Coordinates of C-alpha atoms in Angstrom, one line a residue:
M575 CA -4.7 -27.8 3.0
L576 CA -6.6 -24.6 2.2
A577 CA -5.3 -22.9 5.4
W578 CA -1.7 -23.1 4.1
A579 CA -2.9 -22.2 0.5
V580 CA -4.3 -19.0 1.9
R581 CA -1.1 -18.3 3.9
I582 CA 1.2 -19.1 1.0
S583 CA -0.8 -17.0 -1.5
S584 CA -0.8 -14.2 1.1
V585 CA 3.0 -14.3 1.4
L586 CA 3.4 -14.4 -2.4
A587 CA 1.0 -11.4 -2.8
F588 CA 2.9 -9.5 -0.1
L589 CA 6.3 -10.2 -1.7
G590 CA 4.9 -9.2 -5.1
V591 CA 3.6 -5.9 -3.9
A592 CA 6.8 -5.2 -1.9
S593 CA 9.0 -6.0 -4.9
L594 CA 7.0 -3.7 -7.2
S595 CA 6.8 -0.9 -4.7
L596 CA 10.5 -0.9 -3.8
W597 CA 11.4 -1.1 -7.4
V598 CA 9.3 1.9 -8.3
A599 CA 10.2 3.8 -5.2
G600 CA 13.9 3.5 -6.1
L601 CA 13.6 4.9 -9.6
P602 CA 15.5 8.2 -9.9
A603 CA 13.1 11.1 -9.7
G604 CA 12.4 12.2 -13.2
V605 CA 13.5 9.1 -15.0
P606 CA 11.4 8.4 -18.1
L607 CA 9.4 5.3 -18.3
P608 CA 8.8 2.5 -19.3
V609 CA 11.4 0.5 -17.5
P610 CA 11.6 -3.0 -18.8
G611 CA 9.8 -5.5 -16.5
L612 CA 7.7 -3.1 -14.6
V613 CA 4.4 -3.8 -16.4
T614 CA 4.9 -7.6 -16.2
T615 CA 5.6 -7.3 -12.5
A616 CA 2.5 -5.1 -11.9
W617 CA 0.2 -7.6 -13.6
T618 CA 1.8 -10.4 -11.6
V619 CA 1.0 -8.5 -8.4
V620 CA -2.6 -8.2 -9.5
G621 CA -2.8 -12.0 -10.2
L622 CA -1.2 -12.8 -6.8
V623 CA -3.6 -10.6 -4.9
W624 CA -6.6 -12.1 -6.6
L625 CA -5.2 -15.6 -6.1
R626 CA -5.5 -15.1 -2.3
V627 CA -9.0 -13.8 -2.6
L628 CA -10.0 -16.9 -4.8
V629 CA -8.6 -19.3 -2.2
L630 CA -10.4 -17.5 0.6
W631 CA -13.7 -17.8 -1.3
I632 CA -13.1 -21.5 -1.9
W633 CA -12.6 -22.0 1.8
W634 CA -15.6 -19.9 2.7
S635 CA -17.9 -21.9 0.4
D636 CA -16.6 -25.3 1.5
D637 CA -18.2 -26.5 4.7
R638 CA -15.5 -29.1 5.1
Y639 CA -13.1 -26.4 6.2
Y640 CA -15.1 -25.2 9.2
W641 CA -12.0 -25.5 11.3
M642 CA -10.4 -22.4 9.7
P643 CA -9.7 -19.4 11.9
H644 CA -12.9 -17.4 12.7
R645 CA -13.5 -15.0 15.5
T646 CA -16.8 -16.6 16.7
G647 CA -15.3 -20.1 16.3
T648 CA -18.3 -21.2 14.2
R649 CA -18.9 -22.1 10.6
P650 CA -22.0 -22.9 8.7
V651 CA -23.4 -26.2 9.9
S652 CA -23.3 -29.1 7.3
L653 CA -26.5 -30.8 6.5
T654 CA -24.7 -34.1 6.4
K655 CA -23.7 -36.0 9.6
E656 CA -21.1 -38.6 10.4
A657 CA -22.2 -42.2 11.0
R658 CA -22.4 -41.7 14.7
G659 CA -24.5 -38.5 14.3
Q660 CA -21.6 -36.3 15.4
R661 CA -19.0 -34.5 13.5
Q662 CA -15.4 -35.5 13.8
G663 CA -13.0 -32.8 15.1
P664 CA -10.0 -31.8 13.1
G665 CA -6.7 -33.7 13.5
F666 CA -3.6 -32.3 15.0
L667 CA -2.0 -31.1 11.8
R668 CA -5.2 -29.2 10.8
R669 CA -5.4 -27.6 14.3
L670 CA -1.8 -26.6 14.0
A671 CA -2.4 -25.2 10.5
A672 CA -5.5 -23.4 11.6
Y673 CA -4.3 -21.9 14.9
G674 CA -0.6 -22.0 14.9
Y675 CA -0.2 -18.4 13.7
E676 CA -3.2 -16.6 15.2
G677 CA -1.8 -15.3 18.4
V678 CA -2.0 -11.6 19.3
P679 CA 1.7 -10.8 18.6
W680 CA 1.4 -12.4 15.2
V681 CA -1.7 -10.5 14.3
Y682 CA -0.1 -7.1 15.1
L683 CA 3.2 -8.0 13.5
R684 CA 1.4 -8.9 10.3
L685 CA -0.6 -5.6 10.5
A686 CA 2.6 -3.6 11.1
A687 CA 4.1 -5.3 8.0
V688 CA 1.1 -4.4 5.9
W689 CA 1.1 -0.8 7.0
L690 CA 4.8 -0.5 6.3
L691 CA 4.2 -1.9 2.8
M692 CA 1.4 0.7 2.4
L693 CA 3.8 3.5 3.2
V694 CA 6.3 2.2 0.6
A695 CA 3.6 1.9 -2.0
I696 CA 2.6 5.5 -1.5
A697 CA 6.2 6.6 -1.8
A698 CA 6.3 4.6 -5.0
L699 CA 3.2 6.2 -6.4
N700 CA 4.7 9.6 -5.6
T701 CA 7.9 8.7 -7.4
L702 CA 5.9 7.6 -10.5
G703 CA 4.1 11.0 -10.5
E704 CA 7.5 12.7 -10.8
S705 CA 9.1 10.2 -13.2
H706 CA 7.5 11.3 -16.5
G707 CA 9.3 13.4 -19.0
S708 CA 8.1 14.9 -22.2
Q709 CA 7.9 12.8 -25.3
H710 CA 11.0 14.5 -26.6
I711 CA 13.0 13.5 -23.5
R712 CA 11.7 9.9 -23.7
S713 CA 12.9 9.8 -27.3
L714 CA 16.4 11.0 -26.3
V715 CA 16.6 8.5 -23.5
Q716 CA 15.6 5.6 -25.8
A717 CA 18.2 6.7 -28.3
G718 CA 21.0 6.7 -25.6
A719 CA 20.9 10.1 -24.0
A720 CA 24.0 12.0 -22.9
Y721 CA 24.4 15.0 -20.6
S722 CA 27.2 17.5 -21.4
S723 CA 28.2 21.1 -21.8
A724 CA 27.6 22.9 -25.1
T725 CA 28.4 26.3 -26.5
V726 CA 25.6 28.6 -27.8
A727 CA 26.4 29.2 -31.5
E728 CA 23.2 31.1 -32.2
A729 CA 20.1 32.2 -30.2
T730 CA 16.9 33.1 -31.8
D731 CA 13.2 33.6 -31.0
I732 CA 14.0 34.8 -27.5
T733 CA 11.1 35.5 -25.2
E734 CA 11.0 36.6 -21.6
E735 CA 9.3 34.8 -18.8
R736 CA 7.8 37.1 -16.1
N737 CA 6.2 36.6 -12.7
D738 CA 3.0 38.3 -11.4
E739 CA 5.0 41.4 -10.5
G740 CA 6.3 41.7 -14.0
E741 CA 9.9 40.7 -13.1
V742 CA 11.9 38.7 -15.6
T743 CA 12.4 35.2 -14.2
G744 CA 13.8 33.5 -17.2
H745 CA 14.1 33.2 -21.0
H746 CA 12.9 30.8 -23.7
A747 CA 14.7 30.6 -27.0
T748 CA 15.7 28.4 -29.9
L749 CA 19.4 27.7 -29.6
T750 CA 21.9 26.3 -32.0
L751 CA 24.5 24.4 -29.8
A752 CA 28.0 23.4 -30.6
L753 CA 28.9 20.1 -28.8
P754 CA 32.3 18.9 -27.6
N755 CA 32.5 16.3 -30.5
G756 CA 32.1 19.1 -33.1
S757 CA 28.5 18.4 -34.1
R758 CA 25.7 20.9 -33.8
I759 CA 22.1 20.4 -32.6
R760 CA 19.1 22.7 -32.1
S761 CA 17.3 23.1 -28.9
Q762 CA 13.8 24.5 -29.3
G763 CA 12.1 25.9 -26.2
A764 CA 15.4 26.1 -24.3
H765 CA 15.0 27.7 -20.9
T766 CA 17.8 29.8 -19.4
D767 CA 17.8 32.1 -16.4
T768 CA 19.7 34.8 -18.2
R769 CA 19.2 36.1 -21.8
P770 CA 21.1 33.6 -24.0
K771 CA 23.8 34.9 -26.3
Q772 CA 26.5 33.5 -28.6
G773 CA 29.4 32.0 -26.7
D774 CA 27.4 31.1 -23.5
R775 CA 28.0 27.7 -22.0
V776 CA 24.9 25.6 -21.1
Q777 CA 24.2 22.0 -20.1
T778 CA 22.1 20.0 -22.5
L779 CA 20.5 16.6 -22.8
W780 CA 21.0 15.0 -26.2
A781 CA 21.6 11.7 -28.0
P782 CA 25.0 11.2 -29.7
T783 CA 23.5 8.6 -32.0
A784 CA 20.5 10.7 -33.0
T785 CA 21.6 14.3 -33.3
E786 CA 18.5 15.0 -35.4
L787 CA 16.4 14.8 -32.2
G788 CA 18.1 18.0 -31.0
G789 CA 18.7 18.7 -27.4
V790 CA 17.0 19.9 -24.2
V791 CA 18.2 22.9 -22.2
A792 CA 16.5 23.6 -18.9
E793 CA 18.7 25.3 -16.3
R794 CA 16.2 24.8 -13.5
E795 CA 15.9 21.1 -14.0
D796 CA 18.5 18.5 -13.2
L797 CA 18.7 16.8 -16.6
R798 CA 21.3 14.3 -15.3
L799 CA 18.4 12.3 -13.8
Y800 CA 17.4 11.2 -17.3
V801 CA 20.8 9.6 -17.8
D802 CA 21.2 8.0 -14.4
R803 CA 19.0 4.9 -14.4
G804 CA 20.4 3.5 -11.2
W805 CA 18.2 2.4 -8.3
G806 CA 18.1 4.4 -5.1
L807 CA 15.4 5.8 -2.8
T808 CA 14.9 9.5 -3.4
L809 CA 13.8 12.2 -1.0
S810 CA 10.9 13.1 -3.3
G811 CA 9.6 9.5 -2.9
T812 CA 10.0 9.1 0.8
A813 CA 9.0 12.6 2.1
V814 CA 5.4 12.1 0.9
V815 CA 4.9 9.3 3.5
A816 CA 5.0 11.8 6.4
L817 CA 1.2 12.3 6.4
P818 CA 0.4 8.6 6.1
L819 CA 2.9 7.8 8.8
L820 CA 1.3 10.4 11.1
L821 CA -2.1 8.8 10.4
V822 CA -0.8 5.4 11.2
L823 CA 0.7 6.5 14.6
A824 CA -2.1 8.9 15.6
C825 CA -5.2 7.2 14.2
M826 CA -4.8 3.7 12.8
L827 CA -2.6 2.2 15.5
P828 CA -4.8 3.3 18.5
T829 CA -7.9 2.1 16.5
A830 CA -6.3 -1.3 15.7
I831 CA -5.4 -1.8 19.4
A832 CA -8.9 -0.9 20.5
A833 CA -10.4 -3.3 17.9
E834 CA -8.5 -6.2 19.5
A835 CA -6.7 -8.9 17.6
D836 CA -9.7 -11.2 17.1
S837 CA -11.6 -8.6 15.0
L838 CA -8.4 -7.9 13.0
Q839 CA -7.9 -11.6 12.4
E840 CA -11.5 -12.1 11.3
Q841 CA -11.1 -9.3 8.8
A842 CA -7.9 -10.7 7.4
W843 CA -9.6 -14.0 6.7
S844 CA -12.9 -12.5 5.5
P845 CA -13.3 -13.1 1.7
I846 CA -15.6 -10.1 1.5
A847 CA -13.1 -7.7 3.2
Q848 CA -10.2 -9.1 1.2
T849 CA -12.2 -8.7 -2.1
V850 CA -12.6 -5.0 -1.3
H851 CA -8.9 -4.9 -0.5
A852 CA -7.9 -6.6 -3.8
T853 CA -10.3 -4.3 -5.8
V854 CA -8.5 -1.2 -4.4
V855 CA -5.1 -2.7 -5.0
T856 CA -6.1 -3.5 -8.6
S857 CA -7.5 0.1 -9.1
V858 CA -4.2 1.5 -7.9
V859 CA -2.2 -0.7 -10.3
L860 CA -4.6 0.4 -13.2
A861 CA -4.1 4.0 -12.2
A862 CA -0.3 3.6 -12.3
M863 CA -0.3 1.5 -15.5
P864 CA -0.1 4.4 -17.9
Y865 CA 3.0 5.6 -16.0
L866 CA 4.5 2.1 -15.8
S867 CA 4.0 1.6 -19.5
G868 CA 5.1 5.1 -20.5
T869 CA 1.8 5.8 -22.3
F870 CA 0.5 8.5 -19.9
S871 CA -0.4 12.1 -20.8
D872 CA 0.5 15.0 -18.6
G873 CA -1.2 15.3 -15.3
A874 CA -1.3 13.0 -12.3
L875 CA -4.9 13.5 -11.0
V876 CA -5.8 9.8 -11.3
L877 CA -2.5 8.7 -9.7
G878 CA -3.1 11.2 -6.8
A879 CA -6.6 9.8 -6.4
A880 CA -5.1 6.3 -6.2
M881 CA -2.8 7.4 -3.4
V882 CA -5.7 8.8 -1.5
G883 CA -7.8 5.7 -2.1
L884 CA -5.0 3.4 -0.9
L885 CA -4.6 5.5 2.3
A886 CA -8.3 5.6 2.9
L887 CA -8.5 1.8 2.6
Y888 CA -6.0 1.3 5.4
V889 CA -7.5 3.9 7.6
A890 CA -10.9 2.3 7.2
M891 CA -9.8 -1.3 7.9
P892 CA -9.0 -0.9 11.7
I893 CA -12.1 1.3 12.0
R894 CA -14.2 -1.4 10.4
A895 CA -12.7 -4.0 12.7
L896 CA -13.5 -1.8 15.8
M897 CA -17.1 -1.6 14.7
S898 CA -17.6 -5.3 14.2

């Protein structure tokens, strides 16, 4: 039955988006990408979202399924008639499938779940925006990066970093570092707060199996994040949901209540509205794909636009339902 096909595809799409969003939102801030499996999961999500849209369009174009949920209770009239000249009503199972989950509490519960998922997705996008490292760092991580103390054996090419008032705020230099295992590496572009000199102790990110890659020294950055690949929600990922949450409570929720459950239900079963929804979700995944695959360049303008677009979609949905 197409009613259950729509519902099952909806659940699968929801679980797919939730899995991807929670996975990405739990990446340690600053962890280099790609992470194995993310790209495959992302494309699976796109397929599941469009599967639901496809099933909705099949239902919409097939007059035999006139009994599906619809706010006006009408469907396009078939040009064919039954032998008695009247159309047979749906059986008990079809009525149960069509109307068993369309009550007001169910509609608002489903809407709340979708909004919660939207907030998690925005947190995930923000985490992605902070997860990229330089190509040098990604190379170190792929070679099995380690984070340890090192002793400055030589400091050359020292330059000062100054603020707008001309005050010295840091130093950049090329350092030769002596590591605990006795090997030496070079760190070009090392950043330290004080002027580096021989004998100083610094923290460096390096690869024990690929010392030729050198090391990274950045005293104002927690380089341990590039070694820790464990999952766990980060403040940087969750704090950004404050504004979307405020919009949900102050704008979207009152609008959805004013729109009434019937209008929201009709929108949820509208193939046109859901095609727009799937298009936005696909656009967000495409914007995130360079980050998920680790092929991005510096800058997160497109990713930021995707976050704004996702939020705009969910702000517009209850407004559209109110106007219908």
